[in-house]
mmCIF file with all atom_site columns, C-alpha atoms in Angstrom:
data_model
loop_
_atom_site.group_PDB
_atom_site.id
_atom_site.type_symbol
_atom_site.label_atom_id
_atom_site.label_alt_id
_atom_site.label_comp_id
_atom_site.label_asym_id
_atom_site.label_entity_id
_atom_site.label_seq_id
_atom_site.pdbx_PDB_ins_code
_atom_site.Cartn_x
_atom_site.Cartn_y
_atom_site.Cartn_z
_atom_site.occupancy
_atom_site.B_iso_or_equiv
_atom_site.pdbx_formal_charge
_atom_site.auth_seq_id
_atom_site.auth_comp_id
_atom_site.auth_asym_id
_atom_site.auth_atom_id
_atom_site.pdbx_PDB_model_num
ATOM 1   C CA . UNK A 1 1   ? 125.598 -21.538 -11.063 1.00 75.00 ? 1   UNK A CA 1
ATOM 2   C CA . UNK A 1 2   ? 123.067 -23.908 -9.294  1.00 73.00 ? 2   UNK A CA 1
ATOM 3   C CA . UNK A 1 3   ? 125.833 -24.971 -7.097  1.00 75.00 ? 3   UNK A CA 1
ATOM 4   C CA . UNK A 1 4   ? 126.613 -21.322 -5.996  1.00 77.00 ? 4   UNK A CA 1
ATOM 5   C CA . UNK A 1 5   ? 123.121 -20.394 -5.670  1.00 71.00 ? 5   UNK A CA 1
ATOM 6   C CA . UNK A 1 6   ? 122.405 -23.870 -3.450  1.00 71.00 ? 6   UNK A CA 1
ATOM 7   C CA . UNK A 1 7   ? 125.626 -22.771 -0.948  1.00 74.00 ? 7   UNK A CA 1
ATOM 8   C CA . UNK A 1 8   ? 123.369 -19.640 -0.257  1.00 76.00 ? 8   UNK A CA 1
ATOM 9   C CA . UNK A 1 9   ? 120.352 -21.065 0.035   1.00 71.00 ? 9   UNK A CA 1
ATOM 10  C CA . UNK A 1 10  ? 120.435 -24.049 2.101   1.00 72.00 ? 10  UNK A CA 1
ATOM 11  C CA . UNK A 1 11  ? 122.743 -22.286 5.249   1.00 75.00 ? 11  UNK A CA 1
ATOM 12  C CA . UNK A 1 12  ? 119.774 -19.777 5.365   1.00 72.00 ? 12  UNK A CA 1
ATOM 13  C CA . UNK A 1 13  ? 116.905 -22.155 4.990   1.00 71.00 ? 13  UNK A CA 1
ATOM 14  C CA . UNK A 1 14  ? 118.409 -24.341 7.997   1.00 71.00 ? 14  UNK A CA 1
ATOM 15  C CA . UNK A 1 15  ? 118.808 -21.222 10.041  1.00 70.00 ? 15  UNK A CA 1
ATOM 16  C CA . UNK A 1 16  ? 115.354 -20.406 9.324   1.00 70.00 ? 16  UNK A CA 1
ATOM 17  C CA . UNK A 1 17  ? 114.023 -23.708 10.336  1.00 68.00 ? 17  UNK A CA 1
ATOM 18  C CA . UNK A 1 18  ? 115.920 -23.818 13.610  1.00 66.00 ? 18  UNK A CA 1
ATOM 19  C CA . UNK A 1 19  ? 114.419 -20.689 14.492  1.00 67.00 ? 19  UNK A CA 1
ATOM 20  C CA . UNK A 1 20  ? 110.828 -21.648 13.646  1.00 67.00 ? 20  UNK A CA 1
ATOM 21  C CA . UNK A 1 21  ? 111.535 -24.957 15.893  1.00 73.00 ? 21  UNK A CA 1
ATOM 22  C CA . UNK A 1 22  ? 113.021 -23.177 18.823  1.00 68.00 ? 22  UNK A CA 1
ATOM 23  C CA . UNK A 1 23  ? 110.250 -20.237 18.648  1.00 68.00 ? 23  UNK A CA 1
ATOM 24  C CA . UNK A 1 24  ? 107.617 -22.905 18.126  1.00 67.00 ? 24  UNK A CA 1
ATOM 25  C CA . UNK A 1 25  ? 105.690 -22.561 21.727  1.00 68.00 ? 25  UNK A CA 1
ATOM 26  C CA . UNK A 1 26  ? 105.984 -18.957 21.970  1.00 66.00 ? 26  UNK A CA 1
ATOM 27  C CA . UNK A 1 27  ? 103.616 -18.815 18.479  1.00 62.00 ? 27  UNK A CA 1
ATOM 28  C CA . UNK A 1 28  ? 101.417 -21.542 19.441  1.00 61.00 ? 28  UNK A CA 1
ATOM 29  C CA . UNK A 1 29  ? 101.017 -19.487 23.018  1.00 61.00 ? 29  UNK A CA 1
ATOM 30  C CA . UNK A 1 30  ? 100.063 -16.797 20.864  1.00 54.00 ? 30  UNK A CA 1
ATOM 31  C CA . UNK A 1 31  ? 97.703  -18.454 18.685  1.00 50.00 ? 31  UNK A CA 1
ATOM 32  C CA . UNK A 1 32  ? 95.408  -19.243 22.003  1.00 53.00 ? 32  UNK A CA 1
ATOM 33  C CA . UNK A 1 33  ? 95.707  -15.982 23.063  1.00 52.00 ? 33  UNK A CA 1
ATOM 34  C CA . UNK A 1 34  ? 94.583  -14.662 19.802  1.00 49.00 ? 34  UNK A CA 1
ATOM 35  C CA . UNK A 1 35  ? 91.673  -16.597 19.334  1.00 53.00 ? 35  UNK A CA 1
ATOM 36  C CA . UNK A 1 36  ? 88.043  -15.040 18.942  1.00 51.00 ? 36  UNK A CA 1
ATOM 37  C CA . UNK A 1 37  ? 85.039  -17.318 19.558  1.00 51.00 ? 37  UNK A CA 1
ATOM 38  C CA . UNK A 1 38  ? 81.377  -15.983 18.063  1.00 51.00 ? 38  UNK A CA 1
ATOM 39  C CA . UNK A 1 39  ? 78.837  -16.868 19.776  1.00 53.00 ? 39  UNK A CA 1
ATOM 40  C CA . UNK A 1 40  ? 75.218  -17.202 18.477  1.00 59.00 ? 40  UNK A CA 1
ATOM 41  C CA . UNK A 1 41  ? 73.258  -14.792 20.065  1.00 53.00 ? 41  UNK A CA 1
ATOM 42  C CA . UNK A 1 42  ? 69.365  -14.656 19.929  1.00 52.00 ? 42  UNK A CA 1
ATOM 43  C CA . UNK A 1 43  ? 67.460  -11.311 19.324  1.00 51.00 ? 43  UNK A CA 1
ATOM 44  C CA . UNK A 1 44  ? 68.567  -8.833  21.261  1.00 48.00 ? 44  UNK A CA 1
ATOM 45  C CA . UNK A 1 45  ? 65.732  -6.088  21.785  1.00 52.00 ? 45  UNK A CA 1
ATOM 46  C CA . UNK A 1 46  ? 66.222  -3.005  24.671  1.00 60.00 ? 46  UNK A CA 1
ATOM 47  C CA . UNK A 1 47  ? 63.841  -2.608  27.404  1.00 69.00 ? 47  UNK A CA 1
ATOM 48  C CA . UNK A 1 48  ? 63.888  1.090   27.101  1.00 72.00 ? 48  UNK A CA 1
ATOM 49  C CA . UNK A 1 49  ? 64.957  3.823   25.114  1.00 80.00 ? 49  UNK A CA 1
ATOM 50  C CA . UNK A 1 50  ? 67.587  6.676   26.504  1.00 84.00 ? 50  UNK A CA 1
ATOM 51  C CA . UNK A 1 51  ? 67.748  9.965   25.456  1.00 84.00 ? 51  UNK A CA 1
ATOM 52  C CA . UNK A 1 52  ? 70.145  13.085  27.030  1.00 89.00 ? 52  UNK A CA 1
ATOM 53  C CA . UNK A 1 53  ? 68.492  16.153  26.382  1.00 90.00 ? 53  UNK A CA 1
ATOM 54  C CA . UNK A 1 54  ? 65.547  15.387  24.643  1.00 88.00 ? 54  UNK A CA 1
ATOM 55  C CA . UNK A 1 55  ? 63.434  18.426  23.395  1.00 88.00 ? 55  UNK A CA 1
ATOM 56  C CA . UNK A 1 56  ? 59.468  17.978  22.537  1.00 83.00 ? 56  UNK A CA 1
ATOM 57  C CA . UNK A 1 57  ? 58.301  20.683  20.997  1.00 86.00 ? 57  UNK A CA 1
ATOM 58  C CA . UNK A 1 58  ? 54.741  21.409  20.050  1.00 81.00 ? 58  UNK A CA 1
ATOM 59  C CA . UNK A 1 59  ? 52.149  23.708  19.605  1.00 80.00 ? 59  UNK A CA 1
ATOM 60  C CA . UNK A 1 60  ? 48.395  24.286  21.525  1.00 75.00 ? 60  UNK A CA 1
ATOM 61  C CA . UNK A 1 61  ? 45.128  24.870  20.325  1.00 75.00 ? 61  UNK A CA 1
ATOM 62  C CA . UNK A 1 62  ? 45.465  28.527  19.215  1.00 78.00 ? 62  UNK A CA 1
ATOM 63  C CA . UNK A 1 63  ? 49.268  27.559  17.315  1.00 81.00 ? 63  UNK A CA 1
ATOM 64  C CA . UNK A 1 64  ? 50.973  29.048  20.713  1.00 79.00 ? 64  UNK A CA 1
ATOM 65  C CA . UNK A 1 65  ? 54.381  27.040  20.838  1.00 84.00 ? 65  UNK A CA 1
ATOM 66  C CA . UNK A 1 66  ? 55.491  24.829  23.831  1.00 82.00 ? 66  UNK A CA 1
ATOM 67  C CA . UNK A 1 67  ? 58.211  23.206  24.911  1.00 86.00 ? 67  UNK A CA 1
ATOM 68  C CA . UNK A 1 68  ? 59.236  20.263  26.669  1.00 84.00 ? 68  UNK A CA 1
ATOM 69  C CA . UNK A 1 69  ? 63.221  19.722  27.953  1.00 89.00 ? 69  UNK A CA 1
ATOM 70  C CA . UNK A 1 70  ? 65.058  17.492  30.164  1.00 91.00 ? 70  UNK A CA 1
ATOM 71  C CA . UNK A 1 71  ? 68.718  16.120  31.386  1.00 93.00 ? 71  UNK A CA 1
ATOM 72  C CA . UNK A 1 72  ? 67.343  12.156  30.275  1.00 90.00 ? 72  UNK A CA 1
ATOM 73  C CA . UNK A 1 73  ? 64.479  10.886  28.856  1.00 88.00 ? 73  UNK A CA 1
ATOM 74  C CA . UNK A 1 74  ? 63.304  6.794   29.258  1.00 88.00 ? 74  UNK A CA 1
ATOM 75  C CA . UNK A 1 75  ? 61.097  5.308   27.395  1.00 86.00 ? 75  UNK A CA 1
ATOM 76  C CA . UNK A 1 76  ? 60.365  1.467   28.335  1.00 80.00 ? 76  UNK A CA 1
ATOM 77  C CA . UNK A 1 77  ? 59.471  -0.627  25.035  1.00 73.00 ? 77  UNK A CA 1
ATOM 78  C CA . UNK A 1 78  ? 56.707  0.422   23.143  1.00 71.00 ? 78  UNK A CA 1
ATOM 79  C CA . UNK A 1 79  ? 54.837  2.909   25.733  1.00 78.00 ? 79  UNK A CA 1
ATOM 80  C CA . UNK A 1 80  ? 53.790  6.345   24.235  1.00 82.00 ? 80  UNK A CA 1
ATOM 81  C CA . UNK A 1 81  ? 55.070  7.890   28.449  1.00 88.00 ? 81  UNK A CA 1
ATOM 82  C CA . UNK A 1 82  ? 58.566  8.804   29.144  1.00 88.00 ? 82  UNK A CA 1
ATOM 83  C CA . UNK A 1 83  ? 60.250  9.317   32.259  1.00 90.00 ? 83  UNK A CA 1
ATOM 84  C CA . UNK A 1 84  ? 62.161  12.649  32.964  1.00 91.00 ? 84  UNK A CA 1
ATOM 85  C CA . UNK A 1 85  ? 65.278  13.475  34.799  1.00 94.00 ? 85  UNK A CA 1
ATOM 86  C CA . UNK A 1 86  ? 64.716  17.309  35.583  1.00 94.00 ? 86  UNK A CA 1
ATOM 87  C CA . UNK A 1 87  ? 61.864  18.128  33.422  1.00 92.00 ? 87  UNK A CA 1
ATOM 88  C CA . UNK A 1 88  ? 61.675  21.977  32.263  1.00 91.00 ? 88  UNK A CA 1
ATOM 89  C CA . UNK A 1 89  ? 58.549  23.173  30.830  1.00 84.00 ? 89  UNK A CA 1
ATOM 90  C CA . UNK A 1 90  ? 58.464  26.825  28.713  1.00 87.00 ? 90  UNK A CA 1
ATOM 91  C CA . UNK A 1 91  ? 54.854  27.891  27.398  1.00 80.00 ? 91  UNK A CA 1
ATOM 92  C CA . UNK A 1 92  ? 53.801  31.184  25.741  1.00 80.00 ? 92  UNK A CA 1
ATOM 93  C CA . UNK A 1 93  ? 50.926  33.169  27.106  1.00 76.00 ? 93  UNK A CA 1
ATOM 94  C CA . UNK A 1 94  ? 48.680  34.760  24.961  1.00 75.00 ? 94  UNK A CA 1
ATOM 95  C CA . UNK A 1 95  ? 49.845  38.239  25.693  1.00 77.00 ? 95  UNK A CA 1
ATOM 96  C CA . UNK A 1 96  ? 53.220  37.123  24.831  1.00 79.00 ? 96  UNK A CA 1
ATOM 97  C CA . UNK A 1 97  ? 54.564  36.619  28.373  1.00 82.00 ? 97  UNK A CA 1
ATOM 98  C CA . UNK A 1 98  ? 55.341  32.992  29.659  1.00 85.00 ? 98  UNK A CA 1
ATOM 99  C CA . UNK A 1 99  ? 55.538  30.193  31.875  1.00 82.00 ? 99  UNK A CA 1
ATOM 100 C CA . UNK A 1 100 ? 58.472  28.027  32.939  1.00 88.00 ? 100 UNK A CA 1
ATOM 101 C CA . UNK A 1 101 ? 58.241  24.725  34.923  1.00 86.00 ? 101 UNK A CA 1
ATOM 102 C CA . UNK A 1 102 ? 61.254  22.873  36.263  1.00 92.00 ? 102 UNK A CA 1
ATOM 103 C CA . UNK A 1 103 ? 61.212  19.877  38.776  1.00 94.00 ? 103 UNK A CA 1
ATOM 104 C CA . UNK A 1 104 ? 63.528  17.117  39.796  1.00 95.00 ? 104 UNK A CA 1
ATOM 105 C CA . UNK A 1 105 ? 61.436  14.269  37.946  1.00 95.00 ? 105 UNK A CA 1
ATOM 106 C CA . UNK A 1 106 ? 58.666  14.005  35.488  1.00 93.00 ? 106 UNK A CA 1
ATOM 107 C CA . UNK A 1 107 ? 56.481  11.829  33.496  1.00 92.00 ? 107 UNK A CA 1
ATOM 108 C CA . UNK A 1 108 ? 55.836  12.774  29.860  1.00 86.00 ? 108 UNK A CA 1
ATOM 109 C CA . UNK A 1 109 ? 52.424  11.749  28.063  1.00 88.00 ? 109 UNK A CA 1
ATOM 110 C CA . UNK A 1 110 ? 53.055  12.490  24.619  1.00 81.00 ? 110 UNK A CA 1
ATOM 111 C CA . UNK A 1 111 ? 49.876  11.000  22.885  1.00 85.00 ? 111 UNK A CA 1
ATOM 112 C CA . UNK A 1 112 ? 47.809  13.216  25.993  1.00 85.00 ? 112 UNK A CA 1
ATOM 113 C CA . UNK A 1 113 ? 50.634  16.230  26.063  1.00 82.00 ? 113 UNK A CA 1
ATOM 114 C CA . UNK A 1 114 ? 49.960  15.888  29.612  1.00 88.00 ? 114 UNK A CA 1
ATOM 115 C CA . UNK A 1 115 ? 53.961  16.145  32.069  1.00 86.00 ? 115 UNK A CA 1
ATOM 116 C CA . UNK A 1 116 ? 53.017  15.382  35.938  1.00 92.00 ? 116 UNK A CA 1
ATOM 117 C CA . UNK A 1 117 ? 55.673  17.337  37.575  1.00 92.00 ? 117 UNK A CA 1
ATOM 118 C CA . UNK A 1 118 ? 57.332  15.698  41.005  1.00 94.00 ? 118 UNK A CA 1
ATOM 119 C CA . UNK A 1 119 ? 60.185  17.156  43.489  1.00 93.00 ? 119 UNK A CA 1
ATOM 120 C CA . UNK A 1 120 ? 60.609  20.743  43.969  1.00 92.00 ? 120 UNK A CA 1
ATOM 121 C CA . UNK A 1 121 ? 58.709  21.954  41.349  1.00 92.00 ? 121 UNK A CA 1
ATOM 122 C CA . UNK A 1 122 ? 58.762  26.025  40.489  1.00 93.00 ? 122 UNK A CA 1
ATOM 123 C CA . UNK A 1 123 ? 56.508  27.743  38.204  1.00 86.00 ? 123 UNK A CA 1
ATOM 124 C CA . UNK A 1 124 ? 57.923  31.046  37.106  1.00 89.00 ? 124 UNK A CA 1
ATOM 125 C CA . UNK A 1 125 ? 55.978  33.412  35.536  1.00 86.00 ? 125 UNK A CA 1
ATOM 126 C CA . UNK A 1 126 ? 57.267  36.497  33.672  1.00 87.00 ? 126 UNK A CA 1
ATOM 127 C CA . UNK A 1 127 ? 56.005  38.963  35.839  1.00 86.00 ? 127 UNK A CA 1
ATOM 128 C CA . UNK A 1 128 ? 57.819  38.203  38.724  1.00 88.00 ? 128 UNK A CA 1
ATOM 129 C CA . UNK A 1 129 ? 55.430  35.507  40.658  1.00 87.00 ? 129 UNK A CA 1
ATOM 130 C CA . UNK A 1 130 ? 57.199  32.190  41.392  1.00 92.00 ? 130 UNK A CA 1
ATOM 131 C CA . UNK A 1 131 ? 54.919  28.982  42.857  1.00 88.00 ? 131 UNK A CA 1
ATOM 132 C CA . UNK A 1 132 ? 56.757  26.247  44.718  1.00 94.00 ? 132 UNK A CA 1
ATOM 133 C CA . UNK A 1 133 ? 55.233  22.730  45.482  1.00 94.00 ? 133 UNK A CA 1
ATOM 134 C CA . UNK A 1 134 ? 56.062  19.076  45.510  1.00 95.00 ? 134 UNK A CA 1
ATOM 135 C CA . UNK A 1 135 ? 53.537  17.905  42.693  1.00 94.00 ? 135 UNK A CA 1
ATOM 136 C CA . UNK A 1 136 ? 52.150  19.556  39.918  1.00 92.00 ? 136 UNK A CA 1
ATOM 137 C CA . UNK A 1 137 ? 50.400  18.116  36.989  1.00 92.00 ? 137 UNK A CA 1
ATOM 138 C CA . UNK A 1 138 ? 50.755  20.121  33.830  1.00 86.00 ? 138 UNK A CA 1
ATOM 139 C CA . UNK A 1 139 ? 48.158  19.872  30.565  1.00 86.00 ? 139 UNK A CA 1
ATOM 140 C CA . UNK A 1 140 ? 50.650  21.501  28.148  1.00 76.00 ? 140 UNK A CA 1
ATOM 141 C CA . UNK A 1 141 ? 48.520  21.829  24.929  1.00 76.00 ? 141 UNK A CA 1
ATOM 142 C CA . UNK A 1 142 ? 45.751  23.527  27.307  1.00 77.00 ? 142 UNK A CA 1
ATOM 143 C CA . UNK A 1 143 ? 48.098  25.525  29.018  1.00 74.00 ? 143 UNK A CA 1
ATOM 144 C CA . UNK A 1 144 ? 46.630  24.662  32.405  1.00 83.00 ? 144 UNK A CA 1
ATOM 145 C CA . UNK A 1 145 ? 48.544  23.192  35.458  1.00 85.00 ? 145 UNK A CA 1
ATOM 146 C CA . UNK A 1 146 ? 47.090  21.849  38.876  1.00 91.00 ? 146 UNK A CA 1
ATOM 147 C CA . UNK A 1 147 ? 48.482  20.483  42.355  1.00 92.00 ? 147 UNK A CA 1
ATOM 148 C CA . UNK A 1 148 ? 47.243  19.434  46.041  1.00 93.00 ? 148 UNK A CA 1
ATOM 149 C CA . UNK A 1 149 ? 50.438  19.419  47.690  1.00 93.00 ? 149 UNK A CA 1
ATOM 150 C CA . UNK A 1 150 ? 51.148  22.439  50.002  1.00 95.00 ? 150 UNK A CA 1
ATOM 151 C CA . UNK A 1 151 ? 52.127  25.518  47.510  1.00 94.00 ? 151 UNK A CA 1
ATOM 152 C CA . UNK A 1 152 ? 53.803  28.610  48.172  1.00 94.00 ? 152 UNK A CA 1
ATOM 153 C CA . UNK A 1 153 ? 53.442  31.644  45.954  1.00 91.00 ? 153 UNK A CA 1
ATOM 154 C CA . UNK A 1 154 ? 55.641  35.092  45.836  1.00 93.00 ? 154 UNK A CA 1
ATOM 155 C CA . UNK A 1 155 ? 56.127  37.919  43.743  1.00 89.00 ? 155 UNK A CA 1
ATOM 156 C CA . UNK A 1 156 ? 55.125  41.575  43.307  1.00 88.00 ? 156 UNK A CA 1
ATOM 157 C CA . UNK A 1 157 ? 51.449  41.000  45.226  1.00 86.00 ? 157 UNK A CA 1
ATOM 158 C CA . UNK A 1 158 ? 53.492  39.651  48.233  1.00 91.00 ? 158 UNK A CA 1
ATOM 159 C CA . UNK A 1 159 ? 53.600  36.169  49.335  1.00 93.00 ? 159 UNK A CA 1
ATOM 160 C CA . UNK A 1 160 ? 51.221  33.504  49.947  1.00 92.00 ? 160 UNK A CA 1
ATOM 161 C CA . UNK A 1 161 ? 50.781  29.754  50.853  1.00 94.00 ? 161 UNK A CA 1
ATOM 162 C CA . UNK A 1 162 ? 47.968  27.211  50.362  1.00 94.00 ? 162 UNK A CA 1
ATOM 163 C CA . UNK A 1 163 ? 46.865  23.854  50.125  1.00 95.00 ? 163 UNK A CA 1
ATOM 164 C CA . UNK A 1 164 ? 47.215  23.377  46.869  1.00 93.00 ? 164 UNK A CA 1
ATOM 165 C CA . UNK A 1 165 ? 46.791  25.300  43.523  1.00 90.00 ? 165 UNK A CA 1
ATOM 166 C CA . UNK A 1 166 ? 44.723  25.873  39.872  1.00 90.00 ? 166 UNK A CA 1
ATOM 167 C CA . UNK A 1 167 ? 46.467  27.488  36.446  1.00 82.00 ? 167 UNK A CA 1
ATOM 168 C CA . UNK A 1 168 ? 43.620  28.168  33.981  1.00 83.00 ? 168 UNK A CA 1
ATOM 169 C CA . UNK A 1 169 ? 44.145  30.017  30.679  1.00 77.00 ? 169 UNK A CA 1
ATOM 170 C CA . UNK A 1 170 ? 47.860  29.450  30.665  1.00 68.00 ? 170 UNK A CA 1
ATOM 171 C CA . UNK A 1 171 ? 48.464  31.011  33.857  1.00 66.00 ? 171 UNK A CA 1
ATOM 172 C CA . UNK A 1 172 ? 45.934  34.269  33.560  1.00 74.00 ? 172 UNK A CA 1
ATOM 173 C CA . UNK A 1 173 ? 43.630  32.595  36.148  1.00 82.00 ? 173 UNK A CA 1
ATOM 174 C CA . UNK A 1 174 ? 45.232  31.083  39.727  1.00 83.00 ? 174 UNK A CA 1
ATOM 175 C CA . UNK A 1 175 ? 42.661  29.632  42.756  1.00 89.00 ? 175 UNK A CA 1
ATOM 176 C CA . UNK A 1 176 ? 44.924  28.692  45.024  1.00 90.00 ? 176 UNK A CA 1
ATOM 177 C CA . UNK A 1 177 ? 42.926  25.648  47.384  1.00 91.00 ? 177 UNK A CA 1
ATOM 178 C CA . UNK A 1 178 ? 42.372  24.795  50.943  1.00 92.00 ? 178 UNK A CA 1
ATOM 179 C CA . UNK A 1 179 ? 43.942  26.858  53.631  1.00 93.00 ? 179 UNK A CA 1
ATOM 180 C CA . UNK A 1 180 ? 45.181  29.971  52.261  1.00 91.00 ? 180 UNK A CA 1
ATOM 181 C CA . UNK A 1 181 ? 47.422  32.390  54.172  1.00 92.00 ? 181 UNK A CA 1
ATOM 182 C CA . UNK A 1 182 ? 48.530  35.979  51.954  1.00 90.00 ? 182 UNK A CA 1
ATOM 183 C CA . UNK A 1 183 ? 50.487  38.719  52.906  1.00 91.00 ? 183 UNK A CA 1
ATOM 184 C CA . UNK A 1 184 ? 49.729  41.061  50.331  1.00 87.00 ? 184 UNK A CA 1
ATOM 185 C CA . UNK A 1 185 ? 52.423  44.352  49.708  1.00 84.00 ? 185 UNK A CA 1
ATOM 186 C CA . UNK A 1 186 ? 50.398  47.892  48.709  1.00 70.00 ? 186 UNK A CA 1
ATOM 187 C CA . UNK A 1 187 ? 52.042  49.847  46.202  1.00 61.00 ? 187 UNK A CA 1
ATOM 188 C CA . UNK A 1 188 ? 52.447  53.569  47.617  1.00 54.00 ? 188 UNK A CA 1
#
């Protein structure tokens, strides 16, 4: 029985090892391509935080709610200010209307709740009035917004432009500064 099972045995055991000497550079060639090397790597810390459509939301000193939107949000290492990528800006008014900011770039002061407001920025306001300038800077817990580039201002009082601009009281007050030119529209 040992004899029978050895006739068996040994043809396929020599078959095996001529295959494993003729196939013998094609697994070593595949060893070295296989191989993964670690590498000891020190502490690895960002240098600023990225966020796609962050949302800060808030409320002011009489619990009106606010809030803060943007494509991308950066914050480098441990400051409290965060660059936007098309800042909005939504506040209620007090007798329930609102305001709504946008611009092209922003800076976010959370600790202050303070957004300065840069490229093509437009207030809208619900009644109809819409402000356009280049810089605004926005106190959002106050509700108050301010800006000396050149602003222009339309809506159902007609249009006007100016040298730059005042929001008190969440919108309820506007002194528009500098050289002021209005074309105002009568209602029949």
């Amino acid at each position: 029985m040992a004899v029978a099972v050895a006739k068996r045995v040994l043809p396929l055991a020599a078959v095996a090892l001529l295959a494993a000497i003729a196939l013998w550079p094609e697994i070593e060639s595949a060893a070295d391509r296989g191989r993964v090397a670690f590498k000891r790597v020190t502490e690895v810390r960002p240098d600023a935080l990225s966020v796609v459509q962050p949302r800060f939301q808030g409320l002011d000193e009489q619990n009106r709610p606010y809030t803060v939107t943007a494509d991308t949000a950066v914050q480098a290492g441990s400051e409290e200010v965060v660059q936007l990528r098309a800042p909005r800006a939504d506040l209620l008014l007090t007798d329930g209307g609102w305001l709504y900011m946008e611009a092209r770039e922003g800076r976010y002061d959370r600790p202050r709740n303070h957004l300065d407001l840069a490229g093509r920025v437009t207030i809208h306001h619900d009644d109809g009035t819409q402000f356009v300038t280049d810089r605004a800077a926005i106190d959002v817990t106050g509700g108050n917004a301010a800006g000396d580039s050149p602003v222009a201002a339309q809506g159902p009082f007609g249009t006007l432009t100016a040298e730059g601009f005042r929001l008190r009281d969440r919108g309820q007050v506007v002194v528009f500064t500098g050289k002021a030119r209005a074309v105002l529209e009568g209602t029949p």
